Tab-separated table of C-alpha atoms in Angstrom:
chain	number	residue	atom	x	y	z
A	1	MET	CA	16.426	-63.638	78.482
A	2	LYS	CA	14.048	-66.441	77.580
A	3	GLY	CA	11.165	-63.963	77.361
A	4	LYS	CA	13.157	-61.636	75.171
A	5	LYS	CA	14.131	-64.447	72.789
A	6	TRP	CA	10.533	-65.579	72.643
A	7	LEU	CA	9.333	-62.060	71.807
A	8	ASN	CA	11.943	-61.622	69.060
A	9	ARG	CA	10.946	-64.947	67.549
A	10	ARG	CA	7.256	-63.927	67.416
A	11	VAL	CA	8.099	-60.535	65.832
A	12	PHE	CA	10.252	-62.281	63.226
A	13	VAL	CA	7.474	-64.765	62.384
A	14	ALA	CA	4.864	-62.004	62.109
A	15	ALA	CA	7.113	-59.911	59.835
A	16	THR	CA	7.772	-62.936	57.641
A	17	ILE	CA	4.051	-63.666	57.288
A	18	LEU	CA	3.246	-59.980	56.539
A	19	THR	CA	5.977	-59.802	53.901
A	20	ALA	CA	4.690	-62.980	52.265
A	21	MET	CA	1.143	-61.562	52.201
A	22	LEU	CA	2.312	-58.300	50.608
A	23	VAL	CA	4.330	-60.145	47.963
A	24	SER	CA	1.298	-62.323	47.227
A	25	LEU	CA	-0.985	-59.309	46.875
A	26	ALA	CA	1.480	-57.513	44.621
A	27	ALA	CA	1.780	-60.537	42.394
A	28	GLY	CA	-1.979	-60.736	42.025
A	29	CYS	CA	-2.528	-57.046	41.110
A	30	PRO	CA	-1.604	-55.601	37.701
A	31	ARG	CA	0.974	-52.826	37.797
A	32	ARG	CA	-0.345	-49.332	37.143
A	33	GLN	CA	0.755	-48.157	33.703
A	34	PRO	CA	1.700	-44.488	33.065
A	35	ALA	CA	-0.970	-42.439	31.233
A	36	PRO	CA	-0.321	-42.306	27.477
A	37	ALA	CA	1.024	-38.975	26.240
A	38	VAL	CA	-1.650	-36.808	24.569
A	39	PRO	CA	-0.543	-36.120	20.983
A	40	PRO	CA	-0.328	-32.410	20.141
A	41	ALA	CA	-3.221	-31.047	18.115
A	42	ALA	CA	-2.515	-30.873	14.393
A	43	PRO	CA	-1.936	-27.278	13.324
A	44	ILE	CA	-4.182	-25.478	10.859
A	45	ARG	CA	-1.829	-24.651	7.993
A	46	VAL	CA	-2.509	-21.277	6.387
A	47	ALA	CA	-0.631	-20.123	3.288
A	48	VAL	CA	0.117	-16.400	3.248
A	49	ALA	CA	0.575	-15.749	-0.464
A	50	GLY	CA	2.046	-12.595	-1.955
A	51	PRO	CA	5.035	-11.011	-3.712
A	52	MET	CA	7.375	-11.378	-0.744
A	53	ALA	CA	10.269	-9.483	-2.328
A	54	PHE	CA	8.108	-6.344	-2.300
A	55	ILE	CA	6.358	-4.405	0.466
A	56	HIS	CA	2.998	-5.795	-0.707
A	57	GLY	CA	3.853	-9.397	0.226
A	58	ASP	CA	6.032	-8.374	3.154
A	59	HIS	CA	3.121	-6.606	4.858
A	60	GLN	CA	0.746	-9.447	4.056
A	61	TRP	CA	3.111	-11.713	5.969
A	62	LYS	CA	3.655	-9.304	8.865
A	63	GLY	CA	-0.063	-8.685	9.410
A	64	ALA	CA	-0.867	-12.404	9.326
A	65	VAL	CA	1.941	-13.262	11.741
A	66	MET	CA	0.685	-10.694	14.254
A	67	ALA	CA	-2.806	-12.208	14.198
A	68	ALA	CA	-1.582	-15.820	14.381
A	69	GLU	CA	0.699	-15.048	17.321
A	70	GLU	CA	-2.163	-13.444	19.231
A	71	ILE	CA	-4.580	-16.278	18.460
A	72	ASN	CA	-2.068	-18.977	19.396
A	73	ALA	CA	-1.143	-17.170	22.616
A	74	ALA	CA	-4.820	-17.304	23.548
A	75	GLY	CA	-4.899	-21.089	23.009
A	76	GLY	CA	-5.461	-21.438	19.276
A	77	VAL	CA	-8.618	-22.164	17.275
A	78	THR	CA	-11.302	-24.514	18.607
A	79	VAL	CA	-12.208	-27.187	16.040
A	80	GLY	CA	-14.653	-29.856	17.145
A	81	GLY	CA	-13.861	-29.290	20.809
A	82	GLN	CA	-10.086	-29.366	20.306
A	83	LYS	CA	-7.769	-26.355	20.380
A	84	ARG	CA	-5.516	-26.245	17.326
A	85	PRO	CA	-2.706	-23.767	16.641
A	86	LEU	CA	-2.363	-21.759	13.446
A	87	GLU	CA	0.755	-22.464	11.401
A	88	LEU	CA	1.566	-19.943	8.693
A	89	VAL	CA	3.371	-20.901	5.489
A	90	LYS	CA	5.065	-18.075	3.585
A	91	VAL	CA	4.372	-18.408	-0.149
A	92	ASP	CA	6.238	-16.082	-2.512
A	93	THR	CA	4.018	-15.684	-5.569
A	94	ASN	CA	6.328	-13.298	-7.471
A	95	GLU	CA	3.084	-12.012	-8.963
A	96	LEU	CA	4.282	-8.466	-9.647
A	97	LEU	CA	6.647	-9.935	-12.229
A	98	SER	CA	5.002	-13.207	-13.337
A	99	VAL	CA	1.407	-14.464	-13.348
A	100	PRO	CA	2.457	-18.095	-14.106
A	101	ASP	CA	4.774	-18.004	-11.075
A	102	ALA	CA	1.827	-17.066	-8.883
A	103	ALA	CA	-0.329	-19.977	-10.051
A	104	SER	CA	2.561	-22.417	-9.623
A	105	ALA	CA	3.237	-21.153	-6.111
A	106	ILE	CA	-0.353	-21.850	-5.057
A	107	GLU	CA	-0.237	-25.337	-6.624
A	108	ARG	CA	2.886	-26.137	-4.582
A	109	ALA	CA	1.384	-24.710	-1.403
A	110	ILE	CA	-1.643	-27.005	-1.712
A	111	THR	CA	-0.048	-30.195	-3.033
A	112	VAL	CA	3.395	-30.084	-1.395
A	113	ASP	CA	3.017	-27.894	1.702
A	114	LYS	CA	-0.469	-29.310	2.356
A	115	VAL	CA	-1.978	-25.988	3.424
A	116	ASP	CA	-5.613	-25.899	4.518
A	117	VAL	CA	-6.406	-22.294	3.515
A	118	ILE	CA	-4.936	-19.610	1.228
A	119	VAL	CA	-4.777	-15.980	2.423
A	120	GLY	CA	-3.507	-13.204	0.159
A	121	GLY	CA	-2.878	-12.388	-3.486
A	122	PHE	CA	-2.261	-8.834	-4.663
A	123	ARG	CA	-2.180	-8.310	-8.424
A	124	SER	CA	-5.628	-8.936	-9.939
A	125	GLU	CA	-4.309	-10.722	-13.024
A	126	ALA	CA	-2.392	-13.120	-10.803
A	127	VAL	CA	-5.258	-13.665	-8.382
A	128	LEU	CA	-7.521	-14.769	-11.229
A	129	ALA	CA	-4.987	-17.530	-11.944
A	130	MET	CA	-4.334	-18.307	-8.279
A	131	MET	CA	-7.997	-18.692	-7.413
A	132	ASP	CA	-8.505	-21.171	-10.269
A	133	VAL	CA	-5.877	-23.411	-8.698
A	134	ALA	CA	-7.471	-23.079	-5.255
A	135	MET	CA	-10.922	-23.825	-6.678
A	136	ASP	CA	-9.627	-26.927	-8.477
A	137	HIS	CA	-8.601	-28.272	-5.071
A	138	ARG	CA	-11.661	-26.897	-3.213
A	139	VAL	CA	-9.448	-24.870	-0.874
A	140	LEU	CA	-10.784	-21.739	0.819
A	141	HIS	CA	-9.058	-18.621	-0.551
A	142	LEU	CA	-9.344	-15.347	1.357
A	143	GLY	CA	-8.223	-12.536	-0.930
A	144	VAL	CA	-6.327	-9.627	0.606
A	145	GLY	CA	-5.084	-7.194	-2.008
A	146	ALA	CA	-6.678	-7.555	-5.452
A	147	ILE	CA	-9.574	-5.229	-6.308
A	148	SER	CA	-10.718	-6.223	-9.811
A	149	PRO	CA	-14.500	-6.782	-9.944
A	150	ASP	CA	-13.832	-9.649	-12.369
A	151	ILE	CA	-12.623	-11.750	-9.428
A	152	THR	CA	-15.824	-11.869	-7.432
A	153	ALA	CA	-17.959	-11.719	-10.577
A	154	ARG	CA	-16.834	-15.330	-10.953
A	155	VAL	CA	-18.385	-16.139	-7.576
A	156	TYR	CA	-21.668	-14.588	-8.689
A	157	ASN	CA	-21.726	-16.170	-12.153
A	158	ASP	CA	-20.401	-19.662	-11.308
A	159	TYR	CA	-21.089	-20.083	-7.621
A	160	ASN	CA	-20.562	-23.823	-7.280
A	161	ARG	CA	-17.014	-23.558	-8.599
A	162	TYR	CA	-15.890	-20.225	-7.116
A	163	LYS	CA	-17.750	-20.125	-3.793
A	164	TYR	CA	-14.500	-20.897	-1.921
A	165	TYR	CA	-13.158	-17.408	-2.692
A	166	PHE	CA	-13.890	-14.402	-0.449
A	167	ARG	CA	-12.433	-10.955	-1.015
A	168	VAL	CA	-11.735	-10.015	2.588
A	169	PHE	CA	-9.840	-6.782	2.039
A	170	PRO	CA	-10.103	-4.241	0.567
A	171	TYR	CA	-13.351	-3.867	-1.321
A	172	SER	CA	-13.834	-4.111	-5.081
A	173	ALA	CA	-12.759	-1.449	-7.587
A	174	VAL	CA	-16.500	-0.819	-7.874
A	175	HIS	CA	-16.124	0.951	-4.513
A	176	VAL	CA	-12.447	1.945	-4.636
A	177	VAL	CA	-13.203	4.188	-7.621
A	178	PRO	CA	-15.981	6.271	-5.996
A	179	THR	CA	-13.980	6.472	-2.762
A	180	SER	CA	-10.935	7.808	-4.590
A	181	PHE	CA	-13.231	10.345	-6.279
A	182	LEU	CA	-14.385	11.476	-2.827
A	183	LEU	CA	-10.759	12.141	-1.912
A	184	LEU	CA	-10.350	14.073	-5.166
A	185	GLN	CA	-13.365	16.227	-4.322
A	186	GLU	CA	-11.995	16.890	-0.824
A	187	ALA	CA	-8.731	18.149	-2.326
A	188	ALA	CA	-10.547	20.133	-5.036
A	189	ALA	CA	-12.615	21.957	-2.404
A	190	VAL	CA	-9.400	23.177	-0.750
A	191	VAL	CA	-7.908	24.150	-4.137
A	192	ARG	CA	-11.000	26.212	-4.961
A	193	GLU	CA	-10.966	27.915	-1.586
A	194	GLU	CA	-7.251	28.626	-1.217
A	195	LEU	CA	-6.252	29.202	-4.841
A	196	GLY	CA	-9.488	30.800	-6.035
A	197	ILE	CA	-9.781	28.382	-8.983
A	198	ALA	CA	-13.454	27.662	-9.647
A	199	LYS	CA	-12.922	24.812	-12.115
A	200	PRO	CA	-9.653	22.990	-11.400
A	201	LYS	CA	-7.832	21.147	-14.177
A	202	VAL	CA	-7.051	17.513	-13.448
A	203	ALA	CA	-4.326	15.257	-14.865
A	204	VAL	CA	-5.225	11.556	-14.510
A	205	VAL	CA	-2.352	9.103	-13.946
A	206	VAL	CA	-3.495	5.461	-13.764
A	207	GLU	CA	-1.069	2.545	-13.522
A	208	LYS	CA	-1.500	0.100	-16.396
A	209	VAL	CA	-2.859	-2.981	-14.595
A	210	LEU	CA	-6.143	-4.865	-14.827
A	211	GLY	CA	-7.420	-3.813	-11.401
A	212	PHE	CA	-7.243	-0.132	-12.346
A	213	ASP	CA	-8.795	-0.366	-15.801
A	214	PRO	CA	-12.204	0.643	-14.350
A	215	VAL	CA	-10.650	3.841	-12.963
A	216	ALA	CA	-8.987	4.692	-16.275
A	217	ALA	CA	-12.340	4.242	-18.002
A	218	ALA	CA	-14.426	6.082	-15.419
A	219	ALA	CA	-12.226	9.051	-14.479
A	220	PRO	CA	-12.350	11.045	-17.772
A	221	LYS	CA	-16.142	10.760	-17.744
A	222	ALA	CA	-16.806	11.281	-14.035
A	223	ILE	CA	-14.433	14.126	-13.200
A	224	PRO	CA	-16.132	16.712	-15.478
A	225	THR	CA	-19.401	16.053	-13.614
A	226	MET	CA	-17.600	17.300	-10.463
A	227	ASN	CA	-17.019	20.741	-12.031
A	228	MET	CA	-13.436	19.907	-12.990
A	229	GLU	CA	-11.686	19.593	-16.350
A	230	VAL	CA	-9.586	16.588	-17.404
A	231	VAL	CA	-6.422	17.655	-19.259
A	232	GLY	CA	-5.046	14.208	-20.033
A	233	LEU	CA	-4.677	10.531	-19.102
A	234	TRP	CA	-1.299	8.861	-18.519
A	235	ARG	CA	-0.789	5.116	-17.834
A	236	PRO	CA	2.727	4.253	-16.626
A	237	SER	CA	3.955	0.745	-15.891
A	238	ALA	CA	3.601	-0.628	-12.355
A	239	THR	CA	7.382	-0.991	-12.164
A	240	ALA	CA	8.399	2.268	-13.881
A	241	THR	CA	11.339	4.011	-12.204
A	242	ASP	CA	11.298	7.322	-14.105
A	243	LEU	CA	8.214	9.466	-14.703
A	244	THR	CA	10.006	12.542	-16.015
A	245	ALA	CA	8.135	12.443	-19.334
A	246	GLU	CA	4.711	12.091	-17.715
A	247	LEU	CA	5.323	14.785	-15.100
A	248	THR	CA	6.789	17.198	-17.647
A	249	ALA	CA	3.705	16.781	-19.804
A	250	ILE	CA	1.480	17.328	-16.772
A	251	ARG	CA	3.305	20.569	-15.961
A	252	LYS	CA	2.702	21.779	-19.515
A	253	SER	CA	-0.987	20.814	-19.307
A	254	GLY	CA	-1.631	23.441	-16.641
A	255	ALA	CA	-3.141	20.907	-14.253
A	256	HIS	CA	-3.971	22.066	-10.727
A	257	ILE	CA	-4.534	18.504	-9.457
A	258	ILE	CA	-2.987	15.142	-10.297
A	259	PHE	CA	-5.407	12.283	-9.713
A	260	SER	CA	-3.005	9.340	-9.388
A	261	ILE	CA	-3.905	5.644	-9.140
A	262	LEU	CA	-0.749	3.619	-8.494
A	263	SER	CA	-0.194	0.291	-6.765
A	264	GLY	CA	3.309	-0.883	-7.678
A	265	PRO	CA	6.845	0.404	-6.998
A	266	VAL	CA	6.146	3.194	-9.507
A	267	GLY	CA	4.464	5.006	-6.600
A	268	ILE	CA	7.852	5.713	-5.017
A	269	ALA	CA	9.334	7.202	-8.193
A	270	TYR	CA	6.196	9.227	-8.829
A	271	ALA	CA	6.030	10.836	-5.372
A	272	ARG	CA	9.759	11.572	-5.245
A	273	GLN	CA	9.880	13.162	-8.700
A	274	TRP	CA	6.659	15.094	-8.133
A	275	GLU	CA	8.377	16.962	-5.277
A	276	GLU	CA	11.837	17.104	-6.862
A	277	MET	CA	10.427	18.633	-10.047
A	278	GLN	CA	8.155	20.926	-8.010
A	279	ILE	CA	5.144	20.050	-10.188
A	280	PRO	CA	2.583	22.819	-9.463
A	281	ALA	CA	-0.377	20.483	-8.887
A	282	VAL	CA	-1.626	18.814	-5.709
A	283	SER	CA	-1.444	15.022	-5.751
A	284	VAL	CA	-4.293	12.833	-4.516
A	285	GLY	CA	-5.755	9.417	-5.317
A	286	VAL	CA	-4.378	5.942	-4.645
A	287	ASN	CA	-0.680	5.245	-4.098
A	288	VAL	CA	-0.195	1.890	-2.350
A	289	GLU	CA	3.471	2.594	-1.632
A	290	ALA	CA	2.423	5.821	0.132
A	291	MET	CA	-0.033	4.039	2.409
A	292	GLY	CA	2.794	3.308	4.844
A	293	GLY	CA	5.835	1.083	5.020
A	294	LYS	CA	9.154	2.847	4.466
A	295	PHE	CA	7.674	5.308	1.963
A	296	TRP	CA	9.331	8.311	3.578
A	297	GLN	CA	12.771	6.720	3.556
A	298	ALA	CA	12.324	5.255	0.061
A	299	THR	CA	11.535	8.670	-1.438
A	300	GLY	CA	14.509	10.256	0.325
A	301	ASN	CA	12.056	12.329	2.393
A	302	LYS	CA	10.617	13.682	-0.877
A	303	GLY	CA	7.059	12.404	-0.503
A	304	ASN	CA	5.773	15.359	1.482
A	305	TYR	CA	2.112	16.258	0.848
A	306	GLU	CA	1.461	13.109	-1.197
A	307	ALA	CA	-2.131	12.008	-0.483
A	308	THR	CA	-3.664	8.574	-0.959
A	309	LEU	CA	-6.562	6.359	-0.117
A	310	ALA	CA	-5.596	4.061	2.765
A	311	PHE	CA	-7.346	1.534	4.996
A	312	LEU	CA	-5.226	1.340	8.141
A	313	ALA	CA	-4.266	4.436	10.112
A	314	ASN	CA	-3.798	5.822	13.592
A	315	VAL	CA	-7.449	6.804	14.051
A	316	PRO	CA	-10.227	4.941	15.926
A	317	VAL	CA	-12.289	3.481	13.083
A	318	THR	CA	-13.064	0.686	15.591
A	319	GLU	CA	-11.667	-0.065	19.019
A	320	LYS	CA	-9.095	-2.356	17.340
A	321	SER	CA	-7.714	0.181	14.842
A	322	VAL	CA	-5.307	2.230	16.956
A	323	PRO	CA	-3.974	-0.724	19.018
A	324	PHE	CA	-3.185	-2.653	15.832
A	325	PHE	CA	-1.579	0.361	14.157
A	326	LYS	CA	0.619	1.161	17.150
A	327	SER	CA	1.559	-2.480	17.669
A	328	PHE	CA	2.572	-2.851	14.009
A	329	VAL	CA	4.739	0.285	14.148
A	330	GLU	CA	6.340	-0.790	17.426
A	331	LYS	CA	7.031	-4.308	16.134
A	332	HIS	CA	8.246	-3.481	12.628
A	333	GLY	CA	9.387	0.139	12.724
A	334	GLU	CA	7.173	1.162	9.807
A	335	TYR	CA	3.568	2.066	9.070
A	336	PRO	CA	1.228	-0.700	7.808
A	337	ILE	CA	-0.079	-0.528	4.261
A	338	TYR	CA	-3.501	-2.001	3.494
A	339	LEU	CA	-2.061	-5.428	2.674
A	340	ALA	CA	-1.355	-5.865	6.381
A	341	GLY	CA	-5.125	-6.360	6.420
A	342	THR	CA	-4.229	-10.056	6.545
A	343	TYR	CA	-4.369	-9.325	10.289
A	344	ASP	CA	-8.145	-8.968	10.078
A	345	ALA	CA	-8.391	-11.815	7.545
A	346	VAL	CA	-6.731	-14.338	9.878
A	347	TYR	CA	-9.075	-13.367	12.713
A	348	ILE	CA	-12.083	-13.669	10.385
A	349	LEU	CA	-10.832	-17.104	9.313
A	350	ALA	CA	-10.371	-18.243	12.922
A	351	GLU	CA	-13.920	-17.214	13.831
A	352	ALA	CA	-15.317	-18.962	10.729
A	353	ILE	CA	-13.476	-22.193	11.581
A	354	GLU	CA	-14.896	-22.149	15.096
A	355	ARG	CA	-18.413	-21.518	13.759
A	356	ALA	CA	-18.028	-24.358	11.265
A	357	GLY	CA	-16.609	-26.725	13.859
A	358	SER	CA	-14.531	-28.407	11.170
A	359	MET	CA	-12.106	-27.771	8.312
A	360	ASP	CA	-14.559	-29.013	5.676
A	361	ALA	CA	-14.445	-26.524	2.793
A	362	ASP	CA	-18.212	-26.298	2.298
A	363	ALA	CA	-18.801	-25.837	6.029
A	364	LEU	CA	-16.224	-23.049	6.019
A	365	VAL	CA	-18.007	-21.298	3.152
A	366	THR	CA	-21.260	-21.316	5.131
A	367	ALA	CA	-19.442	-20.004	8.192
A	368	MET	CA	-17.671	-17.260	6.236
A	369	LYS	CA	-20.990	-16.047	4.834
A	370	ALA	CA	-22.166	-15.494	8.413
A	371	THR	CA	-19.228	-13.159	9.173
A	372	ASP	CA	-19.969	-9.938	11.042
A	373	TYR	CA	-16.604	-8.887	12.405
A	374	LYS	CA	-15.222	-5.572	13.611
A	375	GLY	CA	-11.535	-5.458	12.794
A	376	ALA	CA	-8.765	-2.900	12.586
A	377	ALA	CA	-10.050	-1.653	9.208
A	378	GLY	CA	-13.759	-1.578	10.019
A	379	ARG	CA	-16.747	-3.886	10.043
A	380	PHE	CA	-16.675	-6.904	7.715
A	381	VAL	CA	-19.900	-8.365	6.296
A	382	PHE	CA	-20.010	-10.189	2.935
A	383	ASN	CA	-22.515	-9.826	0.098
A	384	GLU	CA	-23.645	-12.444	-2.435
A	385	ARG	CA	-20.463	-11.932	-4.470
A	386	HIS	CA	-18.353	-12.586	-1.368
A	387	ASP	CA	-17.233	-8.953	-1.378
A	388	PRO	CA	-17.156	-6.978	1.895
A	389	LEU	CA	-19.865	-4.346	2.184
A	390	TRP	CA	-18.863	-0.726	1.629
A	391	GLY	CA	-20.291	2.309	3.393
A	392	PRO	CA	-20.394	4.245	6.668
A	393	GLU	CA	-21.497	1.219	8.726
A	394	HIS	CA	-18.911	-1.110	7.211
A	395	LEU	CA	-15.676	-0.344	5.302
A	396	THR	CA	-15.006	3.114	3.896
A	397	GLY	CA	-11.262	3.540	3.719
A	398	LEU	CA	-9.382	6.654	4.771
A	399	GLY	CA	-7.617	9.524	3.056
A	400	ILE	CA	-4.082	10.080	4.369
A	401	GLN	CA	-1.546	12.784	3.511
A	402	TRP	CA	2.152	12.753	4.372
A	403	ILE	CA	3.039	15.766	6.481
A	404	ASP	CA	6.714	15.947	7.497
A	405	GLY	CA	7.142	12.187	7.509
A	406	VAL	CA	3.873	11.303	9.233
A	407	PRO	CA	0.759	9.918	7.456
A	408	THR	CA	-2.117	12.153	8.593
A	409	VAL	CA	-5.798	11.382	8.035
A	410	PHE	CA	-7.741	14.035	6.099
A	411	TRP	CA	-10.816	12.017	4.996
A	412	PRO	CA	-13.595	11.324	5.883
A	413	ASN	CA	-13.928	14.849	7.144
A	414	GLY	CA	-17.662	14.935	7.761
A	415	TRP	CA	-18.710	12.690	4.839
A	416	LYS	CA	-22.024	11.109	5.829
A	417	GLY	CA	-21.375	12.255	9.385
A	418	LEU	CA	-18.032	10.449	9.659
A	419	ARG	CA	-15.017	12.198	11.119
A	420	TYR	CA	-12.502	10.288	13.202
A	421	GLU	CA	-10.545	11.815	16.040
A	422	GLY	CA	-7.236	13.127	14.730
A	423	THR	CA	-8.517	14.022	11.238
A	424	GLN	CA	-6.920	17.174	9.758
A	425	ARG	CA	-7.649	19.418	6.799
A	426	PHE	CA	-6.124	18.560	3.422
A	427	ARG	CA	-3.052	20.724	2.780
A	428	ILE	CA	-1.678	22.120	-0.467
A	429	ALA	CA	2.072	21.723	-0.941
A	430	PRO	CA	3.893	25.055	-0.432
A	431	TRP	CA	5.431	25.049	-3.935
A	432	VAL	CA	1.957	24.599	-5.456
A	433	LEU	CA	0.578	27.485	-3.391
A	434	GLU	CA	3.472	29.719	-4.390
A	435	TYR	CA	3.199	28.891	-8.087
A	436	TRP	CA	-0.508	29.595	-8.443
A	437	LYS	CA	-0.641	32.605	-6.137
A	438	ASN	CA	2.115	34.226	-8.173
């Protein structure tokens, strides 16, 4: 028993000493603090600006959202070694109805919403006002929609002030006009062959907006050089809802072809009434409403055989074209019009930011000028006016024709060696064939 008590006493003493030593050591060592939380990276705020109550702004928003979601899912945009997410701000410019509203919307986006970049703008008159606001604040503005050459002429003529503007999509009216003439010639070739009309008569219908003034001026002079005769020029409002007078006059003119250039809601009324009234002339040109969206539903399924210049379709212009087109249709249940080209614009912006390594406006301008990007619409490279290059190696556009509710590509059909898989021959509406063959 004595030995056991002695052993217990020694164990107790040793434990007491060890405990005292541990307490002493703990008191002398600073406690380990938890690592500070890493603050989330500040987002890059991008204004998507357009007439959001109309398909033009709606598709600008939808295309941009698709790109931003993909970029953010991949980690965001690298700026100075840090990954930053894109945050889109929807800006309703109301520009189809009011130019002052558009300028005010951009002012609010910059001063109140604190956006870093502007993407969008559709009506040329409005964009001229919008870009002035952006330039006053030295904010990069990527145009997606407006085609007036006056816009990028400012960049060329007053570079230091307007260098922050780039027309990303589509190209200028300087190139839209000859491209629309190529579509006209494609249709005229079929008219000559199938109707036996050597010199077709052409009615020119050009919406009364600034961006299309060059077409209205050029068409009556250029079309006769293509072995066709111009029988008249009509200029309806962008928001007209009844074109009975214009179409009745076109019927009386004996036109075989209507060369239409329309960007606003008038395109729906025009296409619907053209079929309802059975106007005996094929229709081809530019109709933004007919580029996609819910055109078929909006016309009450009366837009059959309408043909228009487009920029996004279900053909492999690049490896990104068909995947984007199918993804847009699957996500939104409608076909993309060209204003969904904000998809390419946001990707171009993200690449430029990473090249610049900062959000400094002048650094971004330098980075944008170095763009060489293959997107859903084609290859983007900018010239000295900050316009994208046009031609077979860059952007060309596409001719699409509605056949039983589906937009079908008919151009380019061998132009300069270009013909995309899925391209079909231009078709004359049955009522036009019947009229002229009888």
